[in-house]
PDB file of C-alpha atoms in Angstrom:
ATOM      1  CA  MET A   1      -0.051  -0.134  -0.136  1.00 41.00           C
ATOM      2  CA  SER A   2       1.552   3.354  -1.114  1.00 48.00           C
ATOM      3  CA  ILE A   3       1.447   5.931   1.804  1.00 54.00           C
ATOM      4  CA  HIS A   4       1.418   9.667   0.722  1.00 53.00           C
ATOM      5  CA  PHE A   5       2.923  12.308   2.550  1.00 53.00           C
ATOM      6  CA  PRO A   6       0.583  15.580   2.204  1.00 58.00           C
ATOM      7  CA  PHE A   7       1.125  16.799   5.959  1.00 72.00           C
ATOM      8  CA  ASP A   8       3.092  19.818   7.603  1.00 84.00           C
ATOM      9  CA  PRO A   9       6.391  17.897   8.907  1.00 88.00           C
ATOM     10  CA  SER A  10       6.489  20.526  11.379  1.00 92.00           C
ATOM     11  CA  ILE A  11       3.019  19.261  12.713  1.00 95.00           C
ATOM     12  CA  THR A  12       3.732  15.554  12.533  1.00 95.00           C
ATOM     13  CA  ILE A  13       7.192  15.682  13.521  1.00 96.00           C
ATOM     14  CA  LEU A  14       8.776  12.544  15.339  1.00 96.00           C
ATOM     15  CA  VAL A  15       9.856  12.956  18.774  1.00 97.00           C
ATOM     16  CA  ASN A  16      11.033  10.501  21.333  1.00 96.00           C
ATOM     17  CA  LYS A  17      14.342   9.068  22.651  1.00 95.00           C
ATOM     18  CA  SER A  18      15.890   7.996  19.190  1.00 95.00           C
ATOM     19  CA  HIS A  19      14.773  11.159  17.713  1.00 96.00           C
ATOM     20  CA  PRO A  20      15.325  14.037  19.858  1.00 97.00           C
ATOM     21  CA  LEU A  21      14.998  17.921  19.916  1.00 97.00           C
ATOM     22  CA  SER A  22      18.138  20.388  20.604  1.00 96.00           C
ATOM     23  CA  ARG A  23      17.761  23.126  23.392  1.00 96.00           C
ATOM     24  CA  ASN A  24      17.344  25.620  20.747  1.00 96.00           C
ATOM     25  CA  ASP A  25      14.489  23.904  18.638  1.00 96.00           C
ATOM     26  CA  ILE A  26      11.185  26.360  20.356  1.00 96.00           C
ATOM     27  CA  PRO A  27       7.943  26.799  18.404  1.00 97.00           C
ATOM     28  CA  LEU A  28       7.886  30.578  17.201  1.00 95.00           C
ATOM     29  CA  ASP A  29       3.781  30.274  17.056  1.00 97.00           C
ATOM     30  CA  LEU A  30       3.224  29.204  20.885  1.00 98.00           C
ATOM     31  CA  ILE A  31      -0.126  30.880  22.255  1.00 97.00           C
ATOM     32  CA  PRO A  32      -2.045  30.411  25.566  1.00 96.00           C
ATOM     33  CA  VAL A  33      -4.858  28.032  25.199  1.00 97.00           C
ATOM     34  CA  ASN A  34      -8.192  29.051  26.386  1.00 96.00           C
ATOM     35  CA  VAL A  35      -9.666  25.727  28.185  1.00 97.00           C
ATOM     36  CA  PRO A  36     -10.156  25.123  31.826  1.00 96.00           C
ATOM     37  CA  PHE A  37      -6.976  24.138  33.469  1.00 96.00           C
ATOM     38  CA  ALA A  38      -6.432  21.839  36.408  1.00 92.00           C
ATOM     39  CA  ASP A  39      -5.014  25.021  38.271  1.00 86.00           C
ATOM     40  CA  ASP A  40      -3.530  28.289  37.101  1.00 80.00           C
ATOM     41  CA  PRO A  41      -0.518  27.907  35.338  1.00 72.00           C
ATOM     42  CA  ALA A  42       1.752  30.902  35.603  1.00 76.00           C
ATOM     43  CA  ASP A  43       4.305  29.188  33.234  1.00 84.00           C
ATOM     44  CA  MET A  44       4.057  27.953  29.857  1.00 93.00           C
ATOM     45  CA  ARG A  45       2.169  24.883  30.461  1.00 95.00           C
ATOM     46  CA  ARG A  46      -1.260  26.969  29.436  1.00 96.00           C
ATOM     47  CA  TYR A  47       0.713  27.124  25.797  1.00 97.00           C
ATOM     48  CA  MET A  48       0.630  25.243  22.843  1.00 98.00           C
ATOM     49  CA  ARG A  49       1.341  25.947  19.069  1.00 98.00           C
ATOM     50  CA  PHE A  50      -1.549  27.817  17.440  1.00 98.00           C
ATOM     51  CA  PRO A  51      -3.084  25.201  15.069  1.00 98.00           C
ATOM     52  CA  ALA A  52      -2.987  22.794  18.286  1.00 98.00           C
ATOM     53  CA  ALA A  53      -4.270  25.150  20.788  1.00 98.00           C
ATOM     54  CA  LYS A  54      -6.960  26.123  18.416  1.00 98.00           C
ATOM     55  CA  ALA A  55      -7.930  22.459  17.902  1.00 98.00           C
ATOM     56  CA  LEU A  56      -7.722  21.792  21.563  1.00 98.00           C
ATOM     57  CA  GLU A  57     -10.341  24.310  22.173  1.00 98.00           C
ATOM     58  CA  THR A  58     -12.574  23.200  19.700  1.00 98.00           C
ATOM     59  CA  LEU A  59     -12.379  19.655  21.080  1.00 98.00           C
ATOM     60  CA  PHE A  60     -13.062  21.004  24.489  1.00 98.00           C
ATOM     61  CA  ARG A  61     -16.061  22.728  23.373  1.00 98.00           C
ATOM     62  CA  ALA A  62     -17.424  19.770  21.869  1.00 98.00           C
ATOM     63  CA  ALA A  63     -16.593  17.803  25.095  1.00 98.00           C
ATOM     64  CA  GLN A  64     -18.265  20.252  27.356  1.00 98.00           C
ATOM     65  CA  GLU A  65     -21.555  20.236  25.151  1.00 98.00           C
ATOM     66  CA  SER A  66     -21.628  16.219  25.204  1.00 97.00           C
ATOM     67  CA  LEU A  67     -21.577  16.701  29.342  1.00 97.00           C
ATOM     68  CA  HIS A  68     -18.003  15.214  29.208  1.00 98.00           C
ATOM     69  CA  PRO A  69     -15.797  17.999  30.947  1.00 97.00           C
ATOM     70  CA  LEU A  70     -12.290  18.104  30.342  1.00 98.00           C
ATOM     71  CA  THR A  71      -9.468  19.932  32.104  1.00 97.00           C
ATOM     72  CA  ALA A  72      -6.228  20.753  30.836  1.00 97.00           C
ATOM     73  CA  VAL A  73      -2.962  19.864  32.745  1.00 97.00           C
ATOM     74  CA  SER A  74       0.284  20.806  30.986  1.00 96.00           C
ATOM     75  CA  GLY A  75       1.091  21.744  27.801  1.00 97.00           C
ATOM     76  CA  TYR A  76       4.260  23.280  26.343  1.00 97.00           C
ATOM     77  CA  ARG A  77       7.698  22.276  28.223  1.00 96.00           C
ATOM     78  CA  SER A  78      11.110  23.698  27.459  1.00 97.00           C
ATOM     79  CA  TYR A  79      14.296  21.452  27.066  1.00 97.00           C
ATOM     80  CA  ASP A  80      15.371  23.118  30.236  1.00 97.00           C
ATOM     81  CA  ARG A  81      12.095  22.258  32.283  1.00 96.00           C
ATOM     82  CA  GLN A  82      12.166  18.461  31.258  1.00 96.00           C
ATOM     83  CA  LYS A  83      15.648  18.510  32.344  1.00 97.00           C
ATOM     84  CA  GLU A  84      14.529  19.283  35.641  1.00 96.00           C
ATOM     85  CA  ILE A  85      11.614  16.849  35.597  1.00 95.00           C
ATOM     86  CA  TYR A  86      13.711  14.151  34.223  1.00 96.00           C
ATOM     87  CA  GLU A  87      16.257  14.622  36.642  1.00 96.00           C
ATOM     88  CA  ALA A  88      13.980  14.746  39.660  1.00 96.00           C
ATOM     89  CA  ASN A  89      12.222  11.434  38.811  1.00 95.00           C
ATOM     90  CA  LEU A  90      15.588   9.906  38.417  1.00 96.00           C
ATOM     91  CA  LYS A  91      16.122  10.971  42.284  1.00 95.00           C
ATOM     92  CA  THR A  92      12.590  10.256  43.438  1.00 95.00           C
ATOM     93  CA  MET A  93      11.137   7.253  41.227  1.00 93.00           C
ATOM     94  CA  GLY A  94      14.395   5.394  40.456  1.00 95.00           C
ATOM     95  CA  LYS A  95      15.776   4.603  36.758  1.00 93.00           C
ATOM     96  CA  GLU A  96      13.364   2.058  35.573  1.00 92.00           C
ATOM     97  CA  HIS A  97      10.334   4.266  36.456  1.00 91.00           C
ATOM     98  CA  THR A  98      11.650   7.331  34.896  1.00 93.00           C
ATOM     99  CA  LEU A  99      12.566   5.504  31.497  1.00 91.00           C
ATOM    100  CA  ARG A 100       9.307   4.203  31.225  1.00 91.00           C
ATOM    101  CA  TYR A 101       7.150   7.612  32.152  1.00 91.00           C
ATOM    102  CA  SER A 102       9.509  10.350  31.816  1.00 93.00           C
ATOM    103  CA  ALA A 103      11.304  11.559  28.579  1.00 94.00           C
ATOM    104  CA  PRO A 104      15.192  12.916  28.748  1.00 95.00           C
ATOM    105  CA  PRO A 105      15.507  16.347  27.958  1.00 96.00           C
ATOM    106  CA  GLY A 106      14.880  16.520  23.987  1.00 97.00           C
ATOM    107  CA  ALA A 107      12.991  13.847  24.045  1.00 96.00           C
ATOM    108  CA  SER A 108       9.612  15.028  25.230  1.00 97.00           C
ATOM    109  CA  GLU A 109       6.684  15.670  22.736  1.00 97.00           C
ATOM    110  CA  HIS A 110       5.819  18.667  24.924  1.00 98.00           C
ATOM    111  CA  GLN A 111       8.722  20.707  23.830  1.00 98.00           C
ATOM    112  CA  THR A 112       6.855  20.542  20.105  1.00 98.00           C
ATOM    113  CA  GLY A 113       3.959  22.533  21.361  1.00 98.00           C
ATOM    114  CA  LEU A 114       1.667  19.983  20.214  1.00 98.00           C
ATOM    115  CA  ALA A 115       1.092  17.804  23.121  1.00 98.00           C
ATOM    116  CA  MET A 116      -1.187  18.366  25.993  1.00 98.00           C
ATOM    117  CA  ASP A 117      -1.878  16.244  29.207  1.00 98.00           C
ATOM    118  CA  ILE A 118      -5.606  16.339  30.092  1.00 98.00           C
ATOM    119  CA  SER A 119      -7.849  14.874  32.685  1.00 98.00           C
ATOM    120  CA  SER A 120     -11.608  15.183  34.419  1.00 97.00           C
ATOM    121  CA  PRO A 121     -12.424  17.014  36.810  1.00 96.00           C
ATOM    122  CA  PHE A 122     -14.163  14.123  38.061  1.00 96.00           C
ATOM    123  CA  ILE A 123     -10.779  12.490  39.403  1.00 97.00           C
ATOM    124  CA  GLY A 124      -9.458  15.741  40.711  1.00 96.00           C
ATOM    125  CA  SER A 125      -7.669  16.141  37.130  1.00 96.00           C
ATOM    126  CA  GLN A 126      -4.959  13.938  38.153  1.00 96.00           C
ATOM    127  CA  LEU A 127      -2.677  12.037  35.548  1.00 96.00           C
ATOM    128  CA  THR A 128      -3.195   8.561  36.290  1.00 96.00           C
ATOM    129  CA  GLU A 129      -4.664   5.486  34.583  1.00 96.00           C
ATOM    130  CA  GLU A 130      -8.049   6.003  36.468  1.00 98.00           C
ATOM    131  CA  PHE A 131      -8.780   8.587  33.938  1.00 98.00           C
ATOM    132  CA  ALA A 132      -9.193   5.550  31.210  1.00 98.00           C
ATOM    133  CA  ARG A 133     -12.131   4.277  33.499  1.00 97.00           C
ATOM    134  CA  THR A 134     -14.083   7.782  32.979  1.00 98.00           C
ATOM    135  CA  PRO A 135     -16.644   8.826  30.694  1.00 98.00           C
ATOM    136  CA  GLU A 136     -14.691  11.590  29.433  1.00 98.00           C
ATOM    137  CA  TYR A 137     -11.974   9.245  28.144  1.00 98.00           C
ATOM    138  CA  HIS A 138     -14.511   6.952  26.571  1.00 97.00           C
ATOM    139  CA  TRP A 139     -15.910  10.089  24.853  1.00 98.00           C
ATOM    140  CA  LEU A 140     -12.197  10.889  23.517  1.00 98.00           C
ATOM    141  CA  LEU A 141     -11.551   7.409  22.116  1.00 97.00           C
ATOM    142  CA  GLY A 142     -14.464   7.962  19.537  1.00 95.00           C
ATOM    143  CA  HIS A 143     -13.678  11.679  19.149  1.00 98.00           C
ATOM    144  CA  ALA A 144     -10.322  12.717  19.664  1.00 98.00           C
ATOM    145  CA  CYS A 145      -8.935  12.066  16.157  1.00 97.00           C
ATOM    146  CA  LEU A 146     -11.812  14.031  14.606  1.00 98.00           C
ATOM    147  CA  PHE A 147     -10.275  17.151  15.885  1.00 98.00           C
ATOM    148  CA  GLY A 148      -6.574  15.821  14.996  1.00 97.00           C
ATOM    149  CA  PHE A 149      -5.160  14.617  18.144  1.00 98.00           C
ATOM    150  CA  ILE A 150      -4.262  11.006  18.993  1.00 98.00           C
ATOM    151  CA  PHE A 151      -3.493   9.157  21.829  1.00 98.00           C
ATOM    152  CA  ARG A 152       0.491   9.341  21.245  1.00 98.00           C
ATOM    153  CA  TYR A 153       1.239   6.306  24.050  1.00 97.00           C
ATOM    154  CA  PRO A 154      -1.525   3.721  23.873  1.00 95.00           C
ATOM    155  CA  PRO A 155      -1.494   0.407  25.937  1.00 93.00           C
ATOM    156  CA  GLU A 156       0.584  -2.653  24.540  1.00 91.00           C
ATOM    157  CA  LYS A 157       2.851  -0.234  22.258  1.00 94.00           C
ATOM    158  CA  GLU A 158       5.281   0.600  24.571  1.00 94.00           C
ATOM    159  CA  SER A 159       7.976  -1.304  22.552  1.00 93.00           C
ATOM    160  CA  MET A 160       7.177   1.043  19.884  1.00 94.00           C
ATOM    161  CA  THR A 161       6.800   4.127  21.420  1.00 96.00           C
ATOM    162  CA  GLY A 162       9.316   3.788  24.063  1.00 94.00           C
ATOM    163  CA  TYR A 163       7.029   4.846  26.946  1.00 94.00           C
ATOM    164  CA  ALA A 164       4.414   3.137  28.934  1.00 94.00           C
ATOM    165  CA  TRP A 165       0.697   3.714  28.393  1.00 96.00           C
ATOM    166  CA  GLU A 166      -0.430   7.288  29.230  1.00 96.00           C
ATOM    167  CA  PRO A 167      -4.085   7.902  28.571  1.00 97.00           C
ATOM    168  CA  TRP A 168      -3.953  11.365  29.290  1.00 98.00           C
ATOM    169  CA  HIS A 169      -1.193  12.503  26.742  1.00 98.00           C
ATOM    170  CA  LEU A 170      -2.878  13.580  23.520  1.00 98.00           C
ATOM    171  CA  ARG A 171      -0.853  14.871  20.636  1.00 98.00           C
ATOM    172  CA  TYR A 172      -1.851  17.196  17.614  1.00 98.00           C
ATOM    173  CA  VAL A 173      -1.097  15.672  13.973  1.00 97.00           C
ATOM    174  CA  GLY A 174      -3.890  17.088  12.090  1.00 95.00           C
ATOM    175  CA  PRO A 175      -7.331  15.474  11.644  1.00 94.00           C
ATOM    176  CA  GLU A 176      -6.669  13.675   8.494  1.00 93.00           C
ATOM    177  CA  LEU A 177      -3.481  12.119   9.730  1.00 93.00           C
ATOM    178  CA  ALA A 178      -5.163  11.336  13.115  1.00 95.00           C
ATOM    179  CA  ARG A 179      -8.186   9.734  11.545  1.00 94.00           C
ATOM    180  CA  TRP A 180      -5.735   7.550   9.235  1.00 92.00           C
ATOM    181  CA  MET A 181      -3.660   6.533  12.349  1.00 93.00           C
ATOM    182  CA  GLU A 182      -6.683   5.590  14.333  1.00 94.00           C
ATOM    183  CA  GLU A 183      -8.156   3.511  11.518  1.00 93.00           C
ATOM    184  CA  ASN A 184      -5.345   1.503  11.269  1.00 92.00           C
ATOM    185  CA  HIS A 185      -4.369   1.495  14.888  1.00 93.00           C
ATOM    186  CA  LEU A 186      -0.875   2.878  14.512  1.00 95.00           C
ATOM    187  CA  THR A 187       1.347   4.914  16.693  1.00 97.00           C
ATOM    188  CA  LEU A 188       3.547   7.890  15.136  1.00 96.00           C
ATOM    189  CA  GLU A 189       6.822   5.529  14.939  1.00 96.00           C
ATOM    190  CA  GLU A 190       4.758   2.969  13.302  1.00 94.00           C
ATOM    191  CA  TYR A 191       3.179   5.642  10.528  1.00 92.00           C
ATOM    192  CA  TYR A 192       6.709   6.878   9.897  1.00 91.00           C
ATOM    193  CA  GLU A 193       8.213   3.086   9.388  1.00 90.00           C
ATOM    194  CA  LYS A 194       5.529   2.779   6.708  1.00 86.00           C
ATOM    195  CA  LEU A 195       6.532   5.826   5.142  1.00 82.00           C
ATOM    196  CA  LYS A 196      10.172   4.426   4.878  1.00 80.00           C
ATOM    197  CA  LYS A 197       8.726   1.186   3.475  1.00 78.00           C
ATOM    198  CA  SER A 198       6.706   3.272   0.814  1.00 73.00           C
ATOM    199  CA  CYS A 199      10.033   5.307   0.097  1.00 60.00           C
ATOM    200  CA  THR A 200       7.754   8.749   0.450  1.00 50.00           C
ATOM    201  CA  ILE A 201      10.380  10.546   2.603  1.00 47.00           C
TER     202      ILE A 201
END
């Protein structure tokens, strides 16, 4: 099957432990996202890249209208902030846990400005697997891709993504690609593997 690449590569960029960003990779179109947050972040956690921010606002409005309110927790994160978090987790959580749940500096999707951790007010807006048992999560399973978002770290795909299941981590890739990935049950890593095999990149 031939796979085409009609997408903006800055939106579909693959970022993981094998494809890290540099400290100087800072999006130029970051804007604050106008959605409910778990707290009132005074830092850059409220920010995303413009297209992702606008798509998330539309998704949150649709969720609210469907009586499935969502809360945002953490969006953009700089290289240096990720370094602080990663090193703190190594000290408090240990290496094994940290390698599964926390990205080294440069390897976090949050640095792209295209990712947002979200939760439900009904579980105190916590980032835990309990989110996957909420009606809000199940609404997202059927609707997130329509707004351009994928669940970046799905269950049983840790060998592909390098990270454990995170039901709270949404990544913007654009509606067309998100729907195609959902239909084919692909991670972003698997999508790029298919692109390589089809010799389109």
